[in-house]
Amino acid sequence: MTKLVASDLDRTLIYSAAALGLTMPDAEAPRLLCVEVYQGLPLSYVTETAAGLLDELARTTVFVPTTTRTREQYGRIHLPGPPPRFAICANGGHVLVDGVSDADWQARVVRRLADESASLDEVRAHLLRTADPAWLLKERVAEDLFAYLVVERALLPDGWVKELAAWAEERGWTVSLQGRKIYAVPKPLTKSAALREVARRVDAEEILTAGDSLLDTDLLLAADRAWRPGHGELADTGFVAPGLTVLPQRGIAAGEEILRAFLGTSRAAGEPR
């Protein structure tokens, strides 16, 4: 039975120092393994226990890291275990096969975006025109597919994101506020679309997924079974769905628990009936 496991990375499986969410005394904190270095400094971590679980998962399932990160940002991450054959980057804009973007999939994405949503240039111009320098820290374009703002959230005016979302909705785009980042993403650009393509290629018989943010909603809904942690946008909105397990754990402990759930389900499927 081919089991495909597709999981979001940031704040689902891997955690920055600010997102660890450790609530026990320092002396009781779990040992951590750095899985990402940026500009010479450690950036993202898993627990040592999670590292062992990741290694087993990568060896026993079709494990597909699934992220909104660009290919360059994803390339900084070095997860334990054998390198995954497939990965999904840029919120579904790129399907990597042995580390290389699949040209056919990329071309299909570009055609669909042109047909079904307003241009990136139009959306980006609106973002820059309406954002206030008093709270806008950075503006970025990811892989020429979508845009995001880094903001001083405490200074963000009430209602600005809601107004932006309404404007974007009419143009075939979605808006998501995640921490200090406001993402503007074309509706056709989804993790689930890329997931279905990978599932077709490997002839997957069961799909397991996990995620914590609004951009993971479609990924969770596309699975036979899914998990979300007790933190993040989906937790804040109380998101539930058939086949979704809501975990009480928060922070890096949730990452461990998600991996245990993936493996527990995989092992159970392999038992004789």
PDB file of C-alpha atoms in Angstrom:
ATOM      1  CA  MET A   1       0.000   0.000   0.000  1.00  0.00           C
ATOM      2  CA  THR A   2       1.579   3.300  -1.129  1.00  0.00           C
ATOM      3  CA  LYS A   3       1.129   5.830   1.634  1.00  0.00           C
ATOM      4  CA  LEU A   4       1.868   9.460   0.812  1.00  0.00           C
ATOM      5  CA  VAL A   5       2.658  11.793   3.712  1.00  0.00           C
ATOM      6  CA  ALA A   6       2.628  15.504   2.839  1.00  0.00           C
ATOM      7  CA  SER A   7       3.372  17.942   5.645  1.00  0.00           C
ATOM      8  CA  ASP A   8       3.836  21.649   5.992  1.00  0.00           C
ATOM      9  CA  LEU A   9       7.213  22.496   7.524  1.00  0.00           C
ATOM     10  CA  ASP A  10       7.404  25.799   9.436  1.00  0.00           C
ATOM     11  CA  ARG A  11       5.553  25.647  12.757  1.00  0.00           C
ATOM     12  CA  THR A  12       4.296  22.175  11.846  1.00  0.00           C
ATOM     13  CA  LEU A  13       7.405  19.980  11.730  1.00  0.00           C
ATOM     14  CA  ILE A  14      10.242  22.495  12.168  1.00  0.00           C
ATOM     15  CA  TYR A  15      10.435  25.450  14.558  1.00  0.00           C
ATOM     16  CA  SER A  16      12.446  28.626  14.982  1.00  0.00           C
ATOM     17  CA  ALA A  17      13.701  29.538  18.442  1.00  0.00           C
ATOM     18  CA  ALA A  18      10.835  32.014  18.803  1.00  0.00           C
ATOM     19  CA  ALA A  19       8.253  29.339  17.946  1.00  0.00           C
ATOM     20  CA  LEU A  20       9.492  26.467  20.128  1.00  0.00           C
ATOM     21  CA  GLY A  21       6.715  26.984  22.660  1.00  0.00           C
ATOM     22  CA  LEU A  22       8.560  25.188  25.463  1.00  0.00           C
ATOM     23  CA  THR A  23       6.640  25.422  28.734  1.00  0.00           C
ATOM     24  CA  MET A  24       8.725  23.183  30.993  1.00  0.00           C
ATOM     25  CA  PRO A  25      11.748  24.216  33.088  1.00  0.00           C
ATOM     26  CA  ASP A  26      14.930  24.638  31.049  1.00  0.00           C
ATOM     27  CA  ALA A  27      16.508  21.580  32.650  1.00  0.00           C
ATOM     28  CA  GLU A  28      13.635  19.422  31.359  1.00  0.00           C
ATOM     29  CA  ALA A  29      13.559  20.826  27.821  1.00  0.00           C
ATOM     30  CA  PRO A  30      14.127  18.307  25.004  1.00  0.00           C
ATOM     31  CA  ARG A  31      17.424  18.127  23.147  1.00  0.00           C
ATOM     32  CA  LEU A  32      17.185  19.942  19.827  1.00  0.00           C
ATOM     33  CA  LEU A  33      18.704  19.297  16.405  1.00  0.00           C
ATOM     34  CA  CYS A  34      19.295  22.242  14.073  1.00  0.00           C
ATOM     35  CA  VAL A  35      17.892  21.549  10.583  1.00  0.00           C
ATOM     36  CA  GLU A  36      18.371  24.992   9.023  1.00  0.00           C
ATOM     37  CA  VAL A  37      21.167  27.559   9.044  1.00  0.00           C
ATOM     38  CA  TYR A  38      20.672  31.067   7.642  1.00  0.00           C
ATOM     39  CA  GLN A  39      23.460  33.627   7.236  1.00  0.00           C
ATOM     40  CA  GLY A  40      25.714  31.471   9.370  1.00  0.00           C
ATOM     41  CA  LEU A  41      23.295  31.181  12.279  1.00  0.00           C
ATOM     42  CA  PRO A  42      21.006  28.311  13.365  1.00  0.00           C
ATOM     43  CA  LEU A  43      17.398  29.073  12.445  1.00  0.00           C
ATOM     44  CA  SER A  44      15.101  26.024  12.619  1.00  0.00           C
ATOM     45  CA  TYR A  45      14.988  22.968  14.850  1.00  0.00           C
ATOM     46  CA  VAL A  46      13.365  19.620  15.553  1.00  0.00           C
ATOM     47  CA  THR A  47      13.709  17.598  18.727  1.00  0.00           C
ATOM     48  CA  GLU A  48      16.113  14.669  18.654  1.00  0.00           C
ATOM     49  CA  THR A  49      13.121  12.371  19.060  1.00  0.00           C
ATOM     50  CA  ALA A  50      11.435  13.997  16.069  1.00  0.00           C
ATOM     51  CA  ALA A  51      14.633  13.529  14.063  1.00  0.00           C
ATOM     52  CA  GLY A  52      14.446   9.776  14.579  1.00  0.00           C
ATOM     53  CA  LEU A  53      10.773   9.730  13.645  1.00  0.00           C
ATOM     54  CA  LEU A  54      11.468  11.756  10.496  1.00  0.00           C
ATOM     55  CA  ASP A  55      14.164   9.320   9.451  1.00  0.00           C
ATOM     56  CA  GLU A  56      11.801   6.370   9.818  1.00  0.00           C
ATOM     57  CA  LEU A  57       9.006   8.222   8.031  1.00  0.00           C
ATOM     58  CA  ALA A  58      11.225   9.045   5.051  1.00  0.00           C
ATOM     59  CA  ARG A  59      12.279   5.384   4.758  1.00  0.00           C
ATOM     60  CA  THR A  60       8.827   3.818   5.057  1.00  0.00           C
ATOM     61  CA  THR A  61       6.487   6.214   3.185  1.00  0.00           C
ATOM     62  CA  VAL A  62       6.474   8.631   0.266  1.00  0.00           C
ATOM     63  CA  PHE A  63       7.275  11.664   2.399  1.00  0.00           C
ATOM     64  CA  VAL A  64       6.674  15.004   0.650  1.00  0.00           C
ATOM     65  CA  PRO A  65       7.740  18.219   2.419  1.00  0.00           C
ATOM     66  CA  THR A  66       5.087  20.760   1.422  1.00  0.00           C
ATOM     67  CA  THR A  67       5.798  24.434   1.959  1.00  0.00           C
ATOM     68  CA  THR A  68       5.029  28.015   0.973  1.00  0.00           C
ATOM     69  CA  ARG A  69       8.776  28.634   1.013  1.00  0.00           C
ATOM     70  CA  THR A  70      10.587  29.356  -2.228  1.00  0.00           C
ATOM     71  CA  ARG A  71      12.917  26.713  -3.618  1.00  0.00           C
ATOM     72  CA  GLU A  72      15.911  28.656  -2.311  1.00  0.00           C
ATOM     73  CA  GLN A  73      14.438  28.894   1.183  1.00  0.00           C
ATOM     74  CA  TYR A  74      13.516  25.210   1.151  1.00  0.00           C
ATOM     75  CA  GLY A  75      17.050  24.337   0.065  1.00  0.00           C
ATOM     76  CA  ARG A  76      18.400  25.606   3.389  1.00  0.00           C
ATOM     77  CA  ILE A  77      16.519  22.885   5.273  1.00  0.00           C
ATOM     78  CA  HIS A  78      18.268  19.560   5.867  1.00  0.00           C
ATOM     79  CA  LEU A  79      15.831  17.099   7.384  1.00  0.00           C
ATOM     80  CA  PRO A  80      17.017  13.839   8.962  1.00  0.00           C
ATOM     81  CA  GLY A  81      16.729  10.725   6.820  1.00  0.00           C
ATOM     82  CA  PRO A  82      17.153  10.129   3.099  1.00  0.00           C
ATOM     83  CA  PRO A  83      16.401  13.116   0.827  1.00  0.00           C
ATOM     84  CA  PRO A  84      12.727  13.071  -0.225  1.00  0.00           C
ATOM     85  CA  ARG A  85      12.224  12.260  -3.882  1.00  0.00           C
ATOM     86  CA  PHE A  86       9.392  14.792  -4.097  1.00  0.00           C
ATOM     87  CA  ALA A  87       8.879  18.176  -2.468  1.00  0.00           C
ATOM     88  CA  ILE A  88       6.300  20.914  -2.998  1.00  0.00           C
ATOM     89  CA  CYS A  89       7.482  24.538  -2.824  1.00  0.00           C
ATOM     90  CA  ALA A  90       6.022  28.012  -3.388  1.00  0.00           C
ATOM     91  CA  ASN A  91       2.594  26.909  -2.173  1.00  0.00           C
ATOM     92  CA  GLY A  92       2.306  24.393  -4.998  1.00  0.00           C
ATOM     93  CA  GLY A  93       3.991  26.448  -7.692  1.00  0.00           C
ATOM     94  CA  HIS A  94       6.878  24.003  -7.939  1.00  0.00           C
ATOM     95  CA  VAL A  95       6.997  20.236  -7.633  1.00  0.00           C
ATOM     96  CA  LEU A  96      10.580  19.177  -7.049  1.00  0.00           C
ATOM     97  CA  VAL A  97      11.654  15.765  -8.298  1.00  0.00           C
ATOM     98  CA  ASP A  98      15.028  14.762  -6.869  1.00  0.00           C
ATOM     99  CA  GLY A  99      15.612  18.438  -6.078  1.00  0.00           C
ATOM    100  CA  VAL A 100      14.775  19.774  -9.564  1.00  0.00           C
ATOM    101  CA  SER A 101      11.593  21.673 -10.455  1.00  0.00           C
ATOM    102  CA  ASP A 102       9.366  19.693 -12.806  1.00  0.00           C
ATOM    103  CA  ALA A 103       9.087  21.832 -15.954  1.00  0.00           C
ATOM    104  CA  ASP A 104       5.758  20.375 -17.077  1.00  0.00           C
ATOM    105  CA  TRP A 105       4.087  21.098 -13.746  1.00  0.00           C
ATOM    106  CA  GLN A 106       5.536  24.607 -13.611  1.00  0.00           C
ATOM    107  CA  ALA A 107       4.210  25.385 -17.099  1.00  0.00           C
ATOM    108  CA  ARG A 108       0.752  24.113 -16.155  1.00  0.00           C
ATOM    109  CA  VAL A 109       0.721  26.340 -13.087  1.00  0.00           C
ATOM    110  CA  VAL A 110       1.708  29.429 -15.080  1.00  0.00           C
ATOM    111  CA  ARG A 111      -1.041  28.802 -17.659  1.00  0.00           C
ATOM    112  CA  ARG A 112      -3.677  28.310 -14.996  1.00  0.00           C
ATOM    113  CA  LEU A 113      -2.727  31.471 -13.130  1.00  0.00           C
ATOM    114  CA  ALA A 114      -2.925  33.498 -16.339  1.00  0.00           C
ATOM    115  CA  ASP A 115      -6.378  32.104 -17.088  1.00  0.00           C
ATOM    116  CA  GLU A 116      -7.968  32.292 -13.636  1.00  0.00           C
ATOM    117  CA  SER A 117      -6.543  35.212 -11.642  1.00  0.00           C
ATOM    118  CA  ALA A 118      -5.361  38.800 -11.916  1.00  0.00           C
ATOM    119  CA  SER A 119      -1.693  39.400 -12.603  1.00  0.00           C
ATOM    120  CA  LEU A 120       0.956  39.532  -9.917  1.00  0.00           C
ATOM    121  CA  ASP A 121       1.902  43.028 -11.089  1.00  0.00           C
ATOM    122  CA  GLU A 122      -1.629  44.329 -10.434  1.00  0.00           C
ATOM    123  CA  VAL A 123      -1.802  42.808  -6.967  1.00  0.00           C
ATOM    124  CA  ARG A 124       1.684  43.898  -6.000  1.00  0.00           C
ATOM    125  CA  ALA A 125       0.989  47.472  -7.115  1.00  0.00           C
ATOM    126  CA  HIS A 126      -2.142  47.543  -4.949  1.00  0.00           C
ATOM    127  CA  LEU A 127      -0.248  46.211  -1.942  1.00  0.00           C
ATOM    128  CA  LEU A 128       2.422  48.886  -2.220  1.00  0.00           C
ATOM    129  CA  ARG A 129      -0.093  51.647  -2.895  1.00  0.00           C
ATOM    130  CA  THR A 130      -2.248  50.869   0.139  1.00  0.00           C
ATOM    131  CA  ALA A 131       0.381  49.792   2.698  1.00  0.00           C
ATOM    132  CA  ASP A 132       1.615  52.427   5.154  1.00  0.00           C
ATOM    133  CA  PRO A 133       5.407  52.796   5.584  1.00  0.00           C
ATOM    134  CA  ALA A 134       4.701  53.297   9.291  1.00  0.00           C
ATOM    135  CA  TRP A 135       4.016  49.551   9.654  1.00  0.00           C
ATOM    136  CA  LEU A 136       5.385  48.017   6.424  1.00  0.00           C
ATOM    137  CA  LEU A 137       8.822  46.510   7.038  1.00  0.00           C
ATOM    138  CA  LYS A 138       9.426  44.583   3.797  1.00  0.00           C
ATOM    139  CA  GLU A 139       7.685  43.630   0.560  1.00  0.00           C
ATOM    140  CA  ARG A 140       8.675  40.457  -1.255  1.00  0.00           C
ATOM    141  CA  VAL A 141       7.765  38.497  -4.382  1.00  0.00           C
ATOM    142  CA  ALA A 142       8.149  34.719  -4.235  1.00  0.00           C
ATOM    143  CA  GLU A 143       9.149  32.827  -7.389  1.00  0.00           C
ATOM    144  CA  ASP A 144       7.205  35.374  -9.525  1.00  0.00           C
ATOM    145  CA  LEU A 145       4.058  33.630  -8.283  1.00  0.00           C
ATOM    146  CA  PHE A 146       2.793  35.485  -5.209  1.00  0.00           C
ATOM    147  CA  ALA A 147       3.643  38.374  -2.919  1.00  0.00           C
ATOM    148  CA  TYR A 148       3.868  38.989   0.790  1.00  0.00           C
ATOM    149  CA  LEU A 149       4.427  41.845   3.201  1.00  0.00           C
ATOM    150  CA  VAL A 150       6.368  41.760   6.450  1.00  0.00           C
ATOM    151  CA  VAL A 151       4.640  44.134   8.851  1.00  0.00           C
ATOM    152  CA  GLU A 152       4.789  45.527  12.355  1.00  0.00           C
ATOM    153  CA  ARG A 153       1.649  43.737  13.407  1.00  0.00           C
ATOM    154  CA  ALA A 154       0.940  45.871  16.468  1.00  0.00           C
ATOM    155  CA  LEU A 155       0.666  48.935  14.190  1.00  0.00           C
ATOM    156  CA  LEU A 156      -1.468  47.248  11.515  1.00  0.00           C
ATOM    157  CA  PRO A 157      -4.806  49.128  11.287  1.00  0.00           C
ATOM    158  CA  ASP A 158      -7.961  47.238  12.198  1.00  0.00           C
ATOM    159  CA  GLY A 159      -9.784  46.186   9.067  1.00  0.00           C
ATOM    160  CA  TRP A 160      -6.896  46.662   6.620  1.00  0.00           C
ATOM    161  CA  VAL A 161      -6.369  42.949   6.011  1.00  0.00           C
ATOM    162  CA  LYS A 162     -10.137  42.409   5.675  1.00  0.00           C
ATOM    163  CA  GLU A 163     -10.387  45.172   3.087  1.00  0.00           C
ATOM    164  CA  LEU A 164      -7.409  43.753   1.198  1.00  0.00           C
ATOM    165  CA  ALA A 165      -8.980  40.283   1.231  1.00  0.00           C
ATOM    166  CA  ALA A 166     -12.229  41.624  -0.232  1.00  0.00           C
ATOM    167  CA  TRP A 167     -10.328  43.439  -2.999  1.00  0.00           C
ATOM    168  CA  ALA A 168      -8.244  40.333  -3.754  1.00  0.00           C
ATOM    169  CA  GLU A 169     -11.270  38.001  -3.740  1.00  0.00           C
ATOM    170  CA  GLU A 170     -12.733  39.825  -6.737  1.00  0.00           C
ATOM    171  CA  ARG A 171      -9.503  39.219  -8.639  1.00  0.00           C
ATOM    172  CA  GLY A 172      -9.064  35.542  -7.893  1.00  0.00           C
ATOM    173  CA  TRP A 173      -6.567  35.938  -5.046  1.00  0.00           C
ATOM    174  CA  THR A 174      -6.599  35.049  -1.350  1.00  0.00           C
ATOM    175  CA  VAL A 175      -5.091  36.915   1.590  1.00  0.00           C
ATOM    176  CA  SER A 176      -3.662  35.311   4.724  1.00  0.00           C
ATOM    177  CA  LEU A 177      -2.148  36.894   7.831  1.00  0.00           C
ATOM    178  CA  GLN A 178       0.488  34.662   9.422  1.00  0.00           C
ATOM    179  CA  GLY A 179       2.454  36.163  12.257  1.00  0.00           C
ATOM    180  CA  ARG A 180       4.131  39.248  10.814  1.00  0.00           C
ATOM    181  CA  LYS A 181       3.524  38.246   7.189  1.00  0.00           C
ATOM    182  CA  ILE A 182       0.556  39.078   4.974  1.00  0.00           C
ATOM    183  CA  TYR A 183       0.411  36.712   1.999  1.00  0.00           C
ATOM    184  CA  ALA A 184      -1.404  37.468  -1.233  1.00  0.00           C
ATOM    185  CA  VAL A 185      -1.680  34.239  -3.235  1.00  0.00           C
ATOM    186  CA  PRO A 186      -3.603  33.406  -6.447  1.00  0.00           C
ATOM    187  CA  LYS A 187      -6.492  31.043  -5.742  1.00  0.00           C
ATOM    188  CA  PRO A 188      -5.313  28.419  -8.263  1.00  0.00           C
ATOM    189  CA  LEU A 189      -1.906  28.248  -6.535  1.00  0.00           C
ATOM    190  CA  THR A 190      -2.515  25.580  -3.894  1.00  0.00           C
ATOM    191  CA  LYS A 191      -0.591  22.902  -2.090  1.00  0.00           C
ATOM    192  CA  SER A 192      -3.424  20.436  -2.698  1.00  0.00           C
ATOM    193  CA  ALA A 193      -3.196  20.718  -6.486  1.00  0.00           C
ATOM    194  CA  ALA A 194       0.497  19.847  -6.382  1.00  0.00           C
ATOM    195  CA  LEU A 195      -0.235  17.098  -3.867  1.00  0.00           C
ATOM    196  CA  ARG A 196      -2.739  15.474  -6.203  1.00  0.00           C
ATOM    197  CA  GLU A 197      -0.135  15.527  -8.976  1.00  0.00           C
ATOM    198  CA  VAL A 198       2.434  13.762  -6.789  1.00  0.00           C
ATOM    199  CA  ALA A 199      -0.210  11.286  -5.599  1.00  0.00           C
ATOM    200  CA  ARG A 200      -1.017  10.455  -9.237  1.00  0.00           C
ATOM    201  CA  ARG A 201       2.620   9.865 -10.069  1.00  0.00           C
ATOM    202  CA  VAL A 202       3.242   7.492  -7.159  1.00  0.00           C
ATOM    203  CA  ASP A 203      -0.207   5.862  -7.363  1.00  0.00           C
ATOM    204  CA  ALA A 204      -0.885   6.712  -3.718  1.00  0.00           C
ATOM    205  CA  GLU A 205      -3.584   4.682  -2.004  1.00  0.00           C
ATOM    206  CA  GLU A 206      -3.764   6.828   1.125  1.00  0.00           C
ATOM    207  CA  ILE A 207      -2.794  10.448   1.796  1.00  0.00           C
ATOM    208  CA  LEU A 208      -1.861  11.843   5.202  1.00  0.00           C
ATOM    209  CA  THR A 209      -1.229  15.568   5.747  1.00  0.00           C
ATOM    210  CA  ALA A 210      -0.528  18.152   8.463  1.00  0.00           C
ATOM    211  CA  GLY A 211      -0.417  21.937   8.675  1.00  0.00           C
ATOM    212  CA  ASP A 212      -1.058  24.916  10.911  1.00  0.00           C
ATOM    213  CA  SER A 213      -1.907  27.907   8.701  1.00  0.00           C
ATOM    214  CA  LEU A 214      -4.754  29.104   6.502  1.00  0.00           C
ATOM    215  CA  LEU A 215      -2.625  28.283   3.460  1.00  0.00           C
ATOM    216  CA  ASP A 216      -2.693  24.650   4.641  1.00  0.00           C
ATOM    217  CA  THR A 217      -6.495  24.402   4.678  1.00  0.00           C
ATOM    218  CA  ASP A 218      -6.799  22.855   1.219  1.00  0.00           C
ATOM    219  CA  LEU A 219      -3.906  20.481   1.991  1.00  0.00           C
ATOM    220  CA  LEU A 220      -5.745  19.139   5.047  1.00  0.00           C
ATOM    221  CA  LEU A 221      -9.028  18.808   3.154  1.00  0.00           C
ATOM    222  CA  ALA A 222      -7.332  16.828   0.359  1.00  0.00           C
ATOM    223  CA  ALA A 223      -6.173  14.064   2.731  1.00  0.00           C
ATOM    224  CA  ASP A 224      -7.710  10.819   3.887  1.00  0.00           C
ATOM    225  CA  ARG A 225      -6.443  11.723   7.365  1.00  0.00           C
ATOM    226  CA  ALA A 226      -4.955  14.982   8.580  1.00  0.00           C
ATOM    227  CA  TRP A 227      -3.598  16.625  11.729  1.00  0.00           C
ATOM    228  CA  ARG A 228      -3.165  20.181  12.934  1.00  0.00           C
ATOM    229  CA  PRO A 229      -1.353  21.434  16.047  1.00  0.00           C
ATOM    230  CA  GLY A 230      -2.887  23.381  18.905  1.00  0.00           C
ATOM    231  CA  HIS A 231      -1.283  26.624  17.674  1.00  0.00           C
ATOM    232  CA  GLY A 232      -1.413  28.669  14.490  1.00  0.00           C
ATOM    233  CA  GLU A 233      -4.070  30.352  12.385  1.00  0.00           C
ATOM    234  CA  LEU A 234      -6.185  27.223  12.043  1.00  0.00           C
ATOM    235  CA  ALA A 235      -6.242  26.790  15.806  1.00  0.00           C
ATOM    236  CA  ASP A 236      -7.113  30.465  16.248  1.00  0.00           C
ATOM    237  CA  THR A 237     -10.093  30.095  13.906  1.00  0.00           C
ATOM    238  CA  GLY A 238     -11.182  26.736  15.367  1.00  0.00           C
ATOM    239  CA  PHE A 239     -10.865  24.984  12.008  1.00  0.00           C
ATOM    240  CA  VAL A 240     -12.233  21.423  11.953  1.00  0.00           C
ATOM    241  CA  ALA A 241     -13.035  19.027   9.103  1.00  0.00           C
ATOM    242  CA  PRO A 242     -13.880  15.361   8.500  1.00  0.00           C
ATOM    243  CA  GLY A 243     -10.776  13.216   8.910  1.00  0.00           C
ATOM    244  CA  LEU A 244      -8.906  15.979  10.754  1.00  0.00           C
ATOM    245  CA  THR A 245      -7.438  15.351  14.203  1.00  0.00           C
ATOM    246  CA  VAL A 246      -6.929  18.447  16.340  1.00  0.00           C
ATOM    247  CA  LEU A 247      -3.912  17.973  18.595  1.00  0.00           C
ATOM    248  CA  PRO A 248      -3.684  19.632  22.015  1.00  0.00           C
ATOM    249  CA  GLN A 249       0.097  19.980  21.802  1.00  0.00           C
ATOM    250  CA  ARG A 250       1.589  23.344  20.876  1.00  0.00           C
ATOM    251  CA  GLY A 251       5.032  24.346  19.628  1.00  0.00           C
ATOM    252  CA  ILE A 252       7.759  21.848  18.902  1.00  0.00           C
ATOM    253  CA  ALA A 253       5.994  19.167  20.970  1.00  0.00           C
ATOM    254  CA  ALA A 254       3.226  19.235  18.361  1.00  0.00           C
ATOM    255  CA  GLY A 255       5.778  18.472  15.653  1.00  0.00           C
ATOM    256  CA  GLU A 256       6.776  15.327  17.500  1.00  0.00           C
ATOM    257  CA  GLU A 257       3.160  14.280  17.968  1.00  0.00           C
ATOM    258  CA  ILE A 258       2.341  14.793  14.290  1.00  0.00           C
ATOM    259  CA  LEU A 259       5.217  12.529  13.310  1.00  0.00           C
ATOM    260  CA  ARG A 260       4.060   9.871  15.782  1.00  0.00           C
ATOM    261  CA  ALA A 261       0.584  10.044  14.243  1.00  0.00           C
ATOM    262  CA  PHE A 262       1.943   9.692  10.707  1.00  0.00           C
ATOM    263  CA  LEU A 263       4.021   6.673  11.673  1.00  0.00           C
ATOM    264  CA  GLY A 264       1.327   5.102  13.825  1.00  0.00           C
ATOM    265  CA  THR A 265      -1.117   5.240  10.931  1.00  0.00           C
ATOM    266  CA  SER A 266       1.492   3.905   8.502  1.00  0.00           C
ATOM    267  CA  ARG A 267       2.417   1.001  10.751  1.00  0.00           C
ATOM    268  CA  ALA A 268      -1.214   0.094  11.349  1.00  0.00           C
ATOM    269  CA  ALA A 269      -1.833  -0.002   7.605  1.00  0.00           C
ATOM    270  CA  GLY A 270       1.015  -2.464   7.189  1.00  0.00           C
ATOM    271  CA  GLU A 271      -0.267  -4.949   9.748  1.00  0.00           C
ATOM    272  CA  PRO A 272      -1.832  -8.168   8.422  1.00  0.00           C
ATOM    273  CA  ARG A 273      -5.613  -8.356   8.545  1.00  0.00           C
TER     274      ARG A 273
END
